[in-house]
């Protein structure tokens, strides 16, 4: 690539980063404050209820990442996502479509593997799905940008990742583990699509 092409690509990816911030974070914050002031907490009843086929649980599969129990829960997931989305926006070719796939895949995995008669809310499943996607892309699809991203995330978040994968009271282990597995599978299968796109340059 020529220097001008590199700069054009970098500017495009930086724009994608800020687009992802708006795409993911704005709905989280808007729904939190709407839930707190307009819906009086009722939005959170649509969380994921494992292996339940009612309308509420199906909404949760697609939208549980916009549901948070309290402000600290929202802020914690926001700070984590800001860093993950930055790396994701830099290295993923079609970040918006992939993000939607990860939202749905992590929701479905949580719905499948979580304990019955529980309800699961929050964006941490998406966080782990994105991490899994980058790990899968680095290890199985040999996407070297994601290898760098994994090193960066591993350095800063290895303890958080480790703790998130240990079952704890009040923490959705199923969302964390399910999201990670869903991300790994999608990341590993991104090799063929990425190769086709890369061949155009």
Tab-separated table of C-alpha atoms in Angstrom:
chain	number	residue	atom	x	y	z
A	1	UNK	CA	0.000	0.000	0.000
A	2	UNK	CA	1.140	3.546	-0.691
A	3	UNK	CA	1.337	6.067	2.156
A	4	UNK	CA	-1.774	7.862	0.894
A	5	UNK	CA	-3.742	4.608	0.878
A	6	UNK	CA	-2.588	3.825	4.407
A	7	UNK	CA	-3.742	7.240	5.651
A	8	UNK	CA	-7.088	6.881	3.863
A	9	UNK	CA	-7.634	3.467	5.434
A	10	UNK	CA	-6.637	4.763	8.879
A	11	UNK	CA	-9.046	7.709	8.644
A	12	UNK	CA	-11.818	5.356	7.506
A	13	UNK	CA	-11.198	3.040	10.435
A	14	UNK	CA	-11.079	5.904	12.960
A	15	UNK	CA	-14.457	7.061	11.646
A	16	UNK	CA	-15.681	3.487	12.048
A	17	UNK	CA	-14.522	3.499	15.688
A	18	UNK	CA	-16.618	6.570	16.496
A	19	UNK	CA	-19.500	5.125	14.498
A	20	UNK	CA	-19.332	1.976	16.629
A	21	UNK	CA	-19.326	4.055	19.802
A	22	UNK	CA	-22.593	5.647	18.675
A	23	UNK	CA	-24.005	2.348	17.375
A	24	UNK	CA	-23.439	0.444	20.627
A	25	UNK	CA	-23.112	2.922	23.488
A	26	UNK	CA	-25.890	5.403	22.705
A	27	UNK	CA	-28.658	2.748	22.788
A	28	UNK	CA	-27.250	1.433	26.095
A	29	UNK	CA	-27.315	4.843	27.764
A	30	UNK	CA	-30.604	5.976	26.245
A	31	UNK	CA	-32.393	2.797	27.311
A	32	UNK	CA	-30.898	2.976	30.807
A	33	UNK	CA	-32.259	6.473	31.415
A	34	UNK	CA	-35.574	5.711	29.714
A	35	UNK	CA	-35.899	2.630	31.887
A	36	UNK	CA	-35.067	4.652	34.990
A	37	UNK	CA	-37.349	7.619	34.290
A	38	UNK	CA	-40.121	6.468	31.926
A	39	UNK	CA	-40.446	2.684	32.145
A	40	UNK	CA	-39.815	2.478	35.927
A	41	UNK	CA	-37.519	-0.517	35.555
A	42	UNK	CA	-39.890	-2.536	33.388
A	43	UNK	CA	-37.451	-2.726	30.439
A	44	UNK	CA	-35.255	-5.119	32.405
A	45	UNK	CA	-37.994	-7.740	32.697
A	46	UNK	CA	-37.308	-8.501	29.022
A	47	UNK	CA	-33.931	-10.043	29.863
A	48	UNK	CA	-32.939	-13.481	28.591
A	49	UNK	CA	-34.811	-16.297	30.325
A	50	UNK	CA	-33.074	-19.528	29.238
A	51	UNK	CA	-34.970	-21.872	26.936
A	52	UNK	CA	-38.185	-19.897	27.313
A	53	UNK	CA	-40.026	-19.079	24.101
A	54	UNK	CA	-42.121	-16.150	25.304
A	55	UNK	CA	-41.924	-12.724	23.680
A	56	UNK	CA	-39.996	-11.172	26.565
A	57	UNK	CA	-37.149	-13.665	26.431
A	58	UNK	CA	-36.916	-13.394	22.651
A	59	UNK	CA	-36.611	-9.617	23.012
A	60	UNK	CA	-33.832	-10.280	25.528
A	61	UNK	CA	-31.851	-12.368	23.057
A	62	UNK	CA	-31.616	-9.327	20.787
A	63	UNK	CA	-31.696	-6.466	23.300
A	64	UNK	CA	-30.396	-7.618	26.707
A	65	UNK	CA	-27.164	-5.685	26.056
A	66	UNK	CA	-29.200	-2.471	26.500
A	67	UNK	CA	-30.448	-3.561	29.964
A	68	UNK	CA	-28.445	-2.788	33.110
A	69	UNK	CA	-29.265	-3.278	36.775
A	70	UNK	CA	-27.727	-0.019	38.027
A	71	UNK	CA	-25.499	2.871	37.035
A	72	UNK	CA	-22.237	1.197	38.061
A	73	UNK	CA	-23.171	-1.843	35.945
A	74	UNK	CA	-23.702	0.457	32.952
A	75	UNK	CA	-20.479	2.411	33.514
A	76	UNK	CA	-18.405	-0.753	33.947
A	77	UNK	CA	-19.616	-2.232	30.671
A	78	UNK	CA	-19.257	1.126	28.911
A	79	UNK	CA	-15.598	1.552	29.904
A	80	UNK	CA	-14.793	-1.989	28.793
A	81	UNK	CA	-16.653	-1.597	25.505
A	82	UNK	CA	-14.958	1.718	24.705
A	83	UNK	CA	-11.609	-0.061	24.608
A	84	UNK	CA	-12.843	-3.188	22.846
A	85	UNK	CA	-14.790	-1.177	20.250
A	86	UNK	CA	-11.715	0.939	19.548
A	87	UNK	CA	-9.681	-2.146	18.625
A	88	UNK	CA	-12.641	-3.742	16.868
A	89	UNK	CA	-13.257	-0.651	14.771
A	90	UNK	CA	-9.611	-0.477	13.738
A	91	UNK	CA	-9.263	-4.085	12.602
A	92	UNK	CA	-12.694	-5.332	11.496
A	93	UNK	CA	-13.669	-4.775	7.859
A	94	UNK	CA	-17.429	-4.796	8.366
A	95	UNK	CA	-17.707	-3.906	12.027
A	96	UNK	CA	-21.414	-3.014	12.165
A	97	UNK	CA	-22.637	-6.259	10.635
A	98	UNK	CA	-20.224	-8.309	12.730
A	99	UNK	CA	-21.325	-6.504	15.898
A	100	UNK	CA	-24.960	-7.356	15.154
A	101	UNK	CA	-23.995	-11.001	14.598
A	102	UNK	CA	-22.149	-11.066	17.920
A	103	UNK	CA	-25.102	-9.494	19.761
A	104	UNK	CA	-27.466	-12.171	18.458
A	105	UNK	CA	-24.993	-15.060	18.794
A	106	UNK	CA	-24.092	-14.197	22.401
A	107	UNK	CA	-27.794	-13.807	23.228
A	108	UNK	CA	-28.631	-17.199	21.725
A	109	UNK	CA	-25.739	-18.903	23.536
A	110	UNK	CA	-26.836	-17.401	26.844
A	111	UNK	CA	-30.397	-18.552	26.163
A	112	UNK	CA	-29.145	-22.080	25.429
A	113	UNK	CA	-26.688	-22.720	28.267
A	114	UNK	CA	-27.815	-20.625	31.247
A	115	UNK	CA	-29.553	-22.132	34.255
A	116	UNK	CA	-33.351	-22.344	34.078
A	117	UNK	CA	-35.525	-19.829	35.943
A	118	UNK	CA	-32.858	-17.114	35.778
A	119	UNK	CA	-32.846	-13.799	33.925
A	120	UNK	CA	-29.803	-12.310	32.224
A	121	UNK	CA	-29.204	-8.645	31.383
A	122	UNK	CA	-26.225	-6.470	30.499
A	123	UNK	CA	-23.637	-5.952	27.769
A	124	UNK	CA	-20.899	-8.141	29.233
A	125	UNK	CA	-21.934	-11.018	26.966
A	126	UNK	CA	-21.237	-8.751	23.994
A	127	UNK	CA	-17.884	-7.744	25.525
A	128	UNK	CA	-16.817	-11.388	25.784
A	129	UNK	CA	-18.193	-12.142	22.307
A	130	UNK	CA	-16.037	-9.388	20.812
A	131	UNK	CA	-13.008	-10.634	22.710
A	132	UNK	CA	-13.725	-14.155	21.494
A	133	UNK	CA	-14.066	-12.934	17.921
A	134	UNK	CA	-10.656	-11.253	18.069
A	135	UNK	CA	-9.056	-14.327	19.641
A	136	UNK	CA	-10.683	-16.613	17.060
A	137	UNK	CA	-9.625	-14.299	14.258
A	138	UNK	CA	-6.035	-14.187	15.516
A	139	UNK	CA	-5.578	-17.892	16.259
A	140	UNK	CA	-7.665	-19.630	13.608
A	141	UNK	CA	-8.014	-17.089	10.801
A	142	UNK	CA	-4.482	-15.683	11.190
A	143	UNK	CA	-5.658	-12.095	11.213
A	144	UNK	CA	-2.550	-10.449	12.601
A	145	UNK	CA	-4.271	-7.190	13.510
A	146	UNK	CA	-6.416	-9.127	15.924
A	147	UNK	CA	-3.326	-10.811	17.365
A	148	UNK	CA	-2.054	-7.338	18.283
A	149	UNK	CA	-5.478	-6.458	19.679
A	150	UNK	CA	-5.482	-9.634	21.805
A	151	UNK	CA	-2.069	-8.775	23.212
A	152	UNK	CA	-3.269	-5.283	24.129
A	153	UNK	CA	-6.505	-6.566	25.686
A	154	UNK	CA	-4.768	-9.469	27.404
A	155	UNK	CA	-2.254	-7.148	29.037
A	156	UNK	CA	-4.922	-4.884	30.480
A	157	UNK	CA	-7.819	-7.265	31.039
A	158	UNK	CA	-6.481	-10.753	31.740
A	159	UNK	CA	-7.613	-10.613	35.377
A	160	UNK	CA	-11.069	-9.306	34.431
A	161	UNK	CA	-11.442	-12.027	31.795
A	162	UNK	CA	-10.313	-14.695	34.263
A	163	UNK	CA	-12.732	-13.495	36.947
A	164	UNK	CA	-15.564	-13.208	34.422
A	165	UNK	CA	-15.191	-16.885	33.540
A	166	UNK	CA	-15.491	-18.028	37.164
A	167	UNK	CA	-19.098	-18.660	38.289
A	168	UNK	CA	-20.108	-16.010	40.854
A	169	UNK	CA	-23.315	-15.051	42.589
A	170	UNK	CA	-25.120	-12.281	40.725
A	171	UNK	CA	-22.797	-12.457	37.692
A	172	UNK	CA	-23.945	-14.092	34.467
A	173	UNK	CA	-21.296	-16.736	33.851
A	174	UNK	CA	-23.470	-18.083	31.014
A	175	UNK	CA	-23.381	-14.723	29.200
A	176	UNK	CA	-19.613	-14.445	29.619
A	177	UNK	CA	-18.802	-18.012	28.608
A	178	UNK	CA	-21.509	-18.180	25.961
A	179	UNK	CA	-20.438	-14.867	24.468
A	180	UNK	CA	-16.803	-15.959	24.399
A	181	UNK	CA	-17.685	-19.248	22.648
A	182	UNK	CA	-19.941	-17.509	20.129
A	183	UNK	CA	-17.209	-14.990	19.358
A	184	UNK	CA	-14.569	-17.700	18.965
A	185	UNK	CA	-16.721	-19.581	16.463
A	186	UNK	CA	-17.530	-16.490	14.401
A	187	UNK	CA	-13.931	-15.264	14.544
A	188	UNK	CA	-12.553	-18.621	13.450
A	189	UNK	CA	-15.004	-18.698	10.528
A	190	UNK	CA	-14.045	-15.189	9.412
A	191	UNK	CA	-10.948	-16.476	7.591
A	192	UNK	CA	-12.615	-17.161	4.230
A	193	UNK	CA	-14.569	-13.885	4.179
A	194	UNK	CA	-11.513	-11.874	5.237
A	195	UNK	CA	-9.329	-13.484	2.580
A	196	UNK	CA	-11.843	-12.629	-0.162
A	197	UNK	CA	-11.985	-8.995	0.964
A	198	UNK	CA	-8.202	-8.732	1.323
A	199	UNK	CA	-7.674	-10.023	-2.214
A	200	UNK	CA	-9.321	-6.921	-3.591
A	201	UNK	CA	-6.455	-4.691	-2.470
